[in-house]
């Protein structure tokens, strides 16, 4: 049994120093979870910028996913084979389906069509949105006034960015990229909730996703999917391989799984409300992507809605 599982199994009366608004989380757990979530914010803000750079350059979305899982699986497969019991493979297959292949392929396909600013809003603002919706539908999460307001705010921000995409004369396919980003967000939200429910441990979750995703995806990529990776320079290959395969697939995913186990999926996802603004500033600085007034307002509204929703009251301990 992992430490996270043991902690979750303890009752409030056995948890000295428990955080007041969540008896299942101690103060030490909360600080560790918040620190892990802060690392995720930095990793995913960079992910939005690096992925947009690669998807508009020498790589197809399928190349990006191949680099992600070829590199991460090389590091993770030995631990996967050693530490994961065969009886648990179905659970890790499900985690890989949502937190690995589903999230990555939707996100990389979106980057080929829409700018990093939109990824920050629709993916990282969409994850807390979908998390709140799924919790409201499947658990004892209260449909309080705060929840309703947060969902309305997030929806309003997403609509603002969508309107910009629909009426963008120079980017006719941009709206489809936004839809793909929303699908990526939904996929990751499901992954976060499953991690919280199954408590696989951060390392096992990461190596399971990397190992199973590579075994499923790489043969399909090599045999059938379109690729332009052969025309990429060594610098581009190194940048995307290291960032996608190590920073995004291993470090960010592991820190998110750790934060989710410590403070719950909803509160871990709240940190992602910071990513849209950080991504927009980074994309403006590094990729020369403009931030329109509509996009700026949408970023602020989505971030406010995501944060409000994640801190809404719950009937149960953090989920």
JSON list of C-alpha atoms in Angstrom, two decimals, residues 159-169 174-175 294-295:
[
{"chain": "A", "resi": 159, "resn": "UNK", "atom": "CA", "xyz": [-17.11, 31.33, -25.66]},
{"chain": "A", "resi": 160, "resn": "UNK", "atom": "CA", "xyz": [-15.09, 34.55, -26.02]},
{"chain": "A", "resi": 161, "resn": "UNK", "atom": "CA", "xyz": [-12.06, 32.69, -27.35]},
{"chain": "A", "resi": 162, "resn": "UNK", "atom": "CA", "xyz": [-14.29, 30.51, -29.55]},
{"chain": "A", "resi": 163, "resn": "UNK", "atom": "CA", "xyz": [-15.88, 33.59, -31.08]},
{"chain": "A", "resi": 164, "resn": "UNK", "atom": "CA", "xyz": [-12.44, 34.90, -31.97]},
{"chain": "A", "resi": 165, "resn": "UNK", "atom": "CA", "xyz": [-11.60, 31.57, -33.64]},
{"chain": "A", "resi": 166, "resn": "UNK", "atom": "CA", "xyz": [-14.86, 31.34, -35.58]},
{"chain": "A", "resi": 167, "resn": "UNK", "atom": "CA", "xyz": [-14.40, 34.78, -37.06]},
{"chain": "A", "resi": 168, "resn": "UNK", "atom": "CA", "xyz": [-10.62, 34.65, -37.62]},
{"chain": "A", "resi": 169, "resn": "UNK", "atom": "CA", "xyz": [-10.29, 35.39, -41.37]},
{"chain": "A", "resi": 174, "resn": "UNK", "atom": "CA", "xyz": [-8.60, 27.62, -35.74]},
{"chain": "A", "resi": 175, "resn": "UNK", "atom": "CA", "xyz": [-11.98, 26.72, -34.24]},
{"chain": "A", "resi": 294, "resn": "UNK", "atom": "CA", "xyz": [-10.93, 39.31, -26.76]},
{"chain": "A", "resi": 295, "resn": "UNK", "atom": "CA", "xyz": [-8.32, 36.66, -25.96]}
]
